[in-house]
GROMACS .gro file of C-alpha atoms in nm:
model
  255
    1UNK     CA    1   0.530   1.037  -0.267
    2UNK     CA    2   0.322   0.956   0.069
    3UNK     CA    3   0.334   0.649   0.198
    4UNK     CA    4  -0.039   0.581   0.377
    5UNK     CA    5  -0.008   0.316   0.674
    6UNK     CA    6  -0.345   0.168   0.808
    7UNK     CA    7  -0.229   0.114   1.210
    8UNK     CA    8  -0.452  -0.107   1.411
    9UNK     CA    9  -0.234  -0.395   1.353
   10UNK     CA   10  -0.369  -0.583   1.690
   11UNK     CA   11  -0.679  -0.574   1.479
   12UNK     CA   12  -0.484  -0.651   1.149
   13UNK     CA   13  -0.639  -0.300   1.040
   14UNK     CA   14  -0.983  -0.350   1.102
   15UNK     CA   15  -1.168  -0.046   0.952
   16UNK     CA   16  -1.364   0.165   1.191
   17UNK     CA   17  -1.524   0.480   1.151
   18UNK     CA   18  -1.249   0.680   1.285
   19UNK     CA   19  -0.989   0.556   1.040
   20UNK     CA   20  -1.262   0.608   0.733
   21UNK     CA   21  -1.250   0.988   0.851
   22UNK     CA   22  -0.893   0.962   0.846
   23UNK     CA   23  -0.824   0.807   0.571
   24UNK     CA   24  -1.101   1.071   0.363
   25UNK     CA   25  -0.872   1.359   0.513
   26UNK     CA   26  -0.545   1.215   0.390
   27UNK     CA   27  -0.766   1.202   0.038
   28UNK     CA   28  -0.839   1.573   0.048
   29UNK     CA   29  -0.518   1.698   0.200
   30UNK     CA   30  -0.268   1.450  -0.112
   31UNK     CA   31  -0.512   1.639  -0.351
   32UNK     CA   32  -0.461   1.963  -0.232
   33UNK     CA   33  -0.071   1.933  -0.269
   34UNK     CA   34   0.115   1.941  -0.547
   35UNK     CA   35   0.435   1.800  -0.380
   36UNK     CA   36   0.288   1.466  -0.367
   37UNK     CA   37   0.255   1.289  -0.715
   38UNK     CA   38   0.166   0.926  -0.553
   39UNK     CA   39   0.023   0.723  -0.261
   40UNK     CA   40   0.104   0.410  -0.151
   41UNK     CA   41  -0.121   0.253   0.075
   42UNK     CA   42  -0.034  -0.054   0.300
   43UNK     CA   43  -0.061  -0.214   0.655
   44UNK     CA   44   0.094  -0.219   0.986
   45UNK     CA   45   0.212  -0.546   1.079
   46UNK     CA   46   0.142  -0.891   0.931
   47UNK     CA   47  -0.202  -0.769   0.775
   48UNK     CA   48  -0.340  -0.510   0.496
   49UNK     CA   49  -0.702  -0.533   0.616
   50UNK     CA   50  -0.911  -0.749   0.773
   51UNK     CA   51  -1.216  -0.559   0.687
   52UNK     CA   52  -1.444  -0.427   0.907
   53UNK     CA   53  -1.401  -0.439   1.314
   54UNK     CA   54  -1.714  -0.693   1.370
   55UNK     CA   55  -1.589  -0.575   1.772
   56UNK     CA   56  -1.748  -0.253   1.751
   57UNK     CA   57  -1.666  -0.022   1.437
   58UNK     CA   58  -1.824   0.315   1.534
   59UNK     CA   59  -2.157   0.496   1.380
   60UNK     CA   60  -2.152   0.724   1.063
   61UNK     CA   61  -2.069   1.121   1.145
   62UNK     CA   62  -2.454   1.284   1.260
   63UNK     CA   63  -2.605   0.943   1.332
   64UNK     CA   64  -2.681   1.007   1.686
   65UNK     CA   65  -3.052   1.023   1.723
   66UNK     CA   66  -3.169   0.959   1.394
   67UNK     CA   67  -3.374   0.603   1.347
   68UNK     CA   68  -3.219   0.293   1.302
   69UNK     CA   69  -3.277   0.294   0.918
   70UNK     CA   70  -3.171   0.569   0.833
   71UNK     CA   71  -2.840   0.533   1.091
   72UNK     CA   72  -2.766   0.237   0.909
   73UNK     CA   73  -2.792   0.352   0.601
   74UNK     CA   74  -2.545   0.671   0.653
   75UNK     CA   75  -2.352   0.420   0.848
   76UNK     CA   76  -2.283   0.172   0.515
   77UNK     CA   77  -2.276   0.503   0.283
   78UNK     CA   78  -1.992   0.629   0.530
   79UNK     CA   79  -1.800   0.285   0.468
   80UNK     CA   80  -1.868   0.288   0.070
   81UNK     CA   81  -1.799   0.656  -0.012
   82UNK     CA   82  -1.431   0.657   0.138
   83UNK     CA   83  -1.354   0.396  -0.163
   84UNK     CA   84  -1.512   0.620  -0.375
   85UNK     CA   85  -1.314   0.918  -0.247
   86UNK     CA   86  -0.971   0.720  -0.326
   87UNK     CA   87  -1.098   0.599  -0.668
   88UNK     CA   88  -1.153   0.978  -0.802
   89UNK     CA   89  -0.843   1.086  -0.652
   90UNK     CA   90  -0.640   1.356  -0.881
   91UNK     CA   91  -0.279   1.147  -0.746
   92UNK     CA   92  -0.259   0.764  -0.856
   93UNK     CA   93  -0.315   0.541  -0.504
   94UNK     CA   94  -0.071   0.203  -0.488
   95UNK     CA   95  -0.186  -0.071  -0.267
   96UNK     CA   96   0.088  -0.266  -0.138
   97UNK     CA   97  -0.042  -0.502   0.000
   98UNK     CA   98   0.105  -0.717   0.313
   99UNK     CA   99  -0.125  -1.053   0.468
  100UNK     CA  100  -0.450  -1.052   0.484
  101UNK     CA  101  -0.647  -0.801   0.281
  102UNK     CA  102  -1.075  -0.938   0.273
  103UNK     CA  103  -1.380  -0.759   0.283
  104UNK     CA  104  -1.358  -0.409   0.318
  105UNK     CA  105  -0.968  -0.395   0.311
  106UNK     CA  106  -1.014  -0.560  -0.007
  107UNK     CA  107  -1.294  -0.310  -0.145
  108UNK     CA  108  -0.979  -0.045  -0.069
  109UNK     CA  109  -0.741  -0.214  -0.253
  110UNK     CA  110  -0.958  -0.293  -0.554
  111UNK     CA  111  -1.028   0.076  -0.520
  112UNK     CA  112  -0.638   0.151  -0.559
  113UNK     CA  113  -0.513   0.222  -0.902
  114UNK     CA  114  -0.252  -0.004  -0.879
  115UNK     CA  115  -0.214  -0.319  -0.677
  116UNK     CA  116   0.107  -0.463  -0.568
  117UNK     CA  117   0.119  -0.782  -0.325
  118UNK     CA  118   0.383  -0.954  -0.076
  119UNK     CA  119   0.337  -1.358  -0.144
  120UNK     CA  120   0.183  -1.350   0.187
  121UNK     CA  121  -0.099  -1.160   0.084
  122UNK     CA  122  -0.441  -1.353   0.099
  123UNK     CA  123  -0.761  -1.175  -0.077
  124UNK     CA  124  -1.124  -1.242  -0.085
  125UNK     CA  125  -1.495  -1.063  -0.070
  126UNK     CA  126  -1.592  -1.246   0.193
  127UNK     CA  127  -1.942  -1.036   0.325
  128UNK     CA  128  -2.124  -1.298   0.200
  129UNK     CA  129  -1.994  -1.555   0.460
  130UNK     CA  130  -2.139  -1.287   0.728
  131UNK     CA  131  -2.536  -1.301   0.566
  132UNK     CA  132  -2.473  -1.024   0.373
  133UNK     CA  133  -2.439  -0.932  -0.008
  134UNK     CA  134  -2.092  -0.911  -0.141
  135UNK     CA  135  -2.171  -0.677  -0.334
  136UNK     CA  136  -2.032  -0.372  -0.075
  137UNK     CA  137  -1.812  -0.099  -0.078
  138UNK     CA  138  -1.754  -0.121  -0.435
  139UNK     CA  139  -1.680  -0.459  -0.489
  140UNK     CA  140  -1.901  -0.509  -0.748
  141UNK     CA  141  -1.836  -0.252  -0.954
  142UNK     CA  142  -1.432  -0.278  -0.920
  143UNK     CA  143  -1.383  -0.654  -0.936
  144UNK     CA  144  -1.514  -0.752  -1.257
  145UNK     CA  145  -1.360  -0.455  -1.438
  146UNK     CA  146  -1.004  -0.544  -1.311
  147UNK     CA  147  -1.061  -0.932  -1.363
  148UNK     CA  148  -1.373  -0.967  -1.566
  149UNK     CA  149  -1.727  -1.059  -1.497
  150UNK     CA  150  -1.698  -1.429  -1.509
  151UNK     CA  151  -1.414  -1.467  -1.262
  152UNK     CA  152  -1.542  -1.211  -1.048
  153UNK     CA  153  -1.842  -1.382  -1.042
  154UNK     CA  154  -1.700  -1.674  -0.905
  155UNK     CA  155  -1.486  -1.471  -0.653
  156UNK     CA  156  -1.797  -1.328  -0.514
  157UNK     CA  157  -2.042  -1.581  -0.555
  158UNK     CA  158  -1.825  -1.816  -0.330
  159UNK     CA  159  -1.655  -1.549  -0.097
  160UNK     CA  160  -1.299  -1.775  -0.113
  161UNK     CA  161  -1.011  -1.644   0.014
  162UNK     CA  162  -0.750  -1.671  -0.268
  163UNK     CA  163  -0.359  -1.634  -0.253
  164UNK     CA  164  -0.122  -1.418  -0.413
  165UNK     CA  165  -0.032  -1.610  -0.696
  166UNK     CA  166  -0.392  -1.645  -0.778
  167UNK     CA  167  -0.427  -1.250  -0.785
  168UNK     CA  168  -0.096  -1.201  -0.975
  169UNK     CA  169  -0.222  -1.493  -1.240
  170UNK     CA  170  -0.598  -1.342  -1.303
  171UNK     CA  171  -0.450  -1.009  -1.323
  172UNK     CA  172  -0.553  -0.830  -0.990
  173UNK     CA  173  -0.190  -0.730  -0.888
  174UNK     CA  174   0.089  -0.588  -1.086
  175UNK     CA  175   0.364  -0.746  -0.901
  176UNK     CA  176   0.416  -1.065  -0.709
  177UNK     CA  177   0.730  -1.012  -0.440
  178UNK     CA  178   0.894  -1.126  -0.169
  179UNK     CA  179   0.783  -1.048   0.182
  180UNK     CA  180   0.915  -0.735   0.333
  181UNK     CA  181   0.974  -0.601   0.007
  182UNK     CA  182   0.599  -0.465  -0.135
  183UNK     CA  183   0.652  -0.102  -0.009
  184UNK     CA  184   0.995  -0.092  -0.150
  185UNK     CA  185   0.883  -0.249  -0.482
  186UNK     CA  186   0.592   0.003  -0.447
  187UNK     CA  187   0.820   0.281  -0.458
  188UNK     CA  188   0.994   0.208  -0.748
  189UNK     CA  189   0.607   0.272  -0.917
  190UNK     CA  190   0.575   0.604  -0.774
  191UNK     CA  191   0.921   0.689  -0.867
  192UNK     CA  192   0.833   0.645  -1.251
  193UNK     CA  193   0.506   0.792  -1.206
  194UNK     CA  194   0.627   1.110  -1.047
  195UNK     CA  195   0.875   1.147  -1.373
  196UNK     CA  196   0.533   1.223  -1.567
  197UNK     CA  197   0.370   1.553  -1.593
  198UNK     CA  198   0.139   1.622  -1.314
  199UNK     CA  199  -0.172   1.768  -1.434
  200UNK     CA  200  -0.111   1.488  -1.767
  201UNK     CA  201  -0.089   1.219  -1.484
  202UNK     CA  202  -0.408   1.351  -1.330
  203UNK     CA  203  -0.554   1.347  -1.655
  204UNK     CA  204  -0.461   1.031  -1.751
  205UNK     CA  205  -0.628   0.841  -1.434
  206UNK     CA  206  -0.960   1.002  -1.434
  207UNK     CA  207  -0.966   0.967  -1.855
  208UNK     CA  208  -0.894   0.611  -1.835
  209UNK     CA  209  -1.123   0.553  -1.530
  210UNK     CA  210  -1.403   0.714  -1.730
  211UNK     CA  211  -1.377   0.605  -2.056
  212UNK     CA  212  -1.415   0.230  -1.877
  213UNK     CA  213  -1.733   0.273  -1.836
  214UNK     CA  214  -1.822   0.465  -2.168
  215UNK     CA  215  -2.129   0.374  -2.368
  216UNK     CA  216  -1.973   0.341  -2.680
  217UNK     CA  217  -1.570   0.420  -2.818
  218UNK     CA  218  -1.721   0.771  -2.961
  219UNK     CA  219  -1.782   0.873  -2.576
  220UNK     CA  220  -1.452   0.733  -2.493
  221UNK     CA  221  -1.274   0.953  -2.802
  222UNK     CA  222  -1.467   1.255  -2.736
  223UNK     CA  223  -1.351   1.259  -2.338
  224UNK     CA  224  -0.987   1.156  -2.477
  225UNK     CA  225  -1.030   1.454  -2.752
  226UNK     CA  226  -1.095   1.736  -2.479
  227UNK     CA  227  -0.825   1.598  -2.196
  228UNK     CA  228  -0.554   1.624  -2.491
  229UNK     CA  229  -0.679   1.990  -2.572
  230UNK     CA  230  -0.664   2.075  -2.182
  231UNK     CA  231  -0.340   1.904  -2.188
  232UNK     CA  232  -0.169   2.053  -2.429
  233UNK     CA  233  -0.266   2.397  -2.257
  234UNK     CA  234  -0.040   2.358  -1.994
  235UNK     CA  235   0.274   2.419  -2.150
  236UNK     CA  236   0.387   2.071  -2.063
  237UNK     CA  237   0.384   1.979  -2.426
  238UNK     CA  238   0.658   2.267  -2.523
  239UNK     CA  239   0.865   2.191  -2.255
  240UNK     CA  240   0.869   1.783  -2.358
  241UNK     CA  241   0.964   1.939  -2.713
  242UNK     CA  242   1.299   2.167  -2.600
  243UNK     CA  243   1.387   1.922  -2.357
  244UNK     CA  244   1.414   1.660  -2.643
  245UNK     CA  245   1.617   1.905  -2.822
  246UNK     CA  246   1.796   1.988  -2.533
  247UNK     CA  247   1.890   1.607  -2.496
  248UNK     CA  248   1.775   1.673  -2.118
  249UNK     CA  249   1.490   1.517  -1.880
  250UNK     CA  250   1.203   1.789  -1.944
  251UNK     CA  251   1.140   1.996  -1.609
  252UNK     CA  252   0.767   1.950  -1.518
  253UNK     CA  253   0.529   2.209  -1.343
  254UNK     CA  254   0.444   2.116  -1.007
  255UNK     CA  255   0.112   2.251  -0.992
   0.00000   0.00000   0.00000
């Protein structure tokens, strides 16, 4: 497992350009090893995120120069992509969430596979209250398919911050706990998902992601249909089989 820790805590994590550069390395680099089997994502100090640093966040990579359209434009692409980048990650991403955790900090979360708060945790989309759409950084495509359109609607269309028993009651988090405790509840998450198969585990995320937003449960079988076949390629499934014979735990690949 990796444990992810966003560190500006004087600016309860305010997201800048340099830590979406960062934190799109840390993507790449957890992908590229086969050692790590989950991420759990959290904040320094009494805060998740507080979104974006209105103090001065930094331009988008190759924006010097260019007009003030088009800077802005790579600018809020910069911002959205990163959530992107976590979402279609091959290793499952836990937010554990600690204080506040609003506008883009909670775009990252809701981009998280799994969501775990501390009962100090506060969420909301809150762009709106700035003049902006709250539709951002993937808001509007993650909230209503982890809470539902109707509730999501409300969640964005007044841009209310909202505690941590009102996330663990609609659904957003998996697990309501104590504070001081969300990175070690975290961990007992990654613990059972690292018992799984990798590549299966892989599999699993991107085939459920994908089949969310299939046009019909056809799509959704087919996709399913061809993972299992790739699947059962691995060897994985053969292994599962002696090891139940064997009355032992199986012994996974690790790539």
């Amino acid at each position: 497992m990796v444990l992810v820790t966003l560190d500006r805590p004087d600016r309860l994590n305010a997201i800048t350009s340099t830590m979406i550069t960062e934190l799109e390395a840390v993507v790449a680099a957890v992908d590229r090893d086969p050692d790590v089997r989950a991420v759990i994502l959290t904040g320094a100090g009494r805060g998740f995120c507080a979104g974006l640093d209105l103090s001065g966040g930094g331009t988008a990579p190759g924006a010097e120069g260019v007009p003030a359209t088009v800077a802005g434009f790579m600018w809020q692409d910069h911002l959205a992509t990163l959530h992107e980048k976590i979402h279609r990650s091959r290793k499952p991403w836990i937010a554990a969430v600690n204080g506040p955790c609003v506008g883009g900090g909670f775009a990252m979360a809701l981009a998280c596979d799994i969501r775990i708060a501390a009962t100090s945790a506060t969420f909301g989309a809150v762009f709106l209250k700035l003049g902006v759409s709250n539709c951002d950084m993937g808001t509007s495509y993650f909230l209503p398919r982890l809470v539902g359109a109707s509730r999501a609607a409300e969640l964005m269309l007044t841009a209310r911050i909202f505690d941590a028993e009102e996330a663990d009651r609609i659904g957003l988090v998996t697990d309501l706990v104590d504070d001081g405790t969300v990175i070690d509840r975290a961990l007992v998450t990654a613990e059972l998902i690292r018992l799984n198969p990798p590549f299966a585990t892989w599999m699993t995320k991107e085939t459920m992601w994908q089949t969310i937003d299939a046009p019909s449960l056809r799509h959704a079988l087919d996709i399913e249909n061809r993972t299992q076949i790739m699947c059962s390629g691995t060897g994985e499934l053969d292994e599962a089989r002696r090891a139940f014979v064997e009355k032992r735990p199986p012994s996974w690949r690790d790539d």
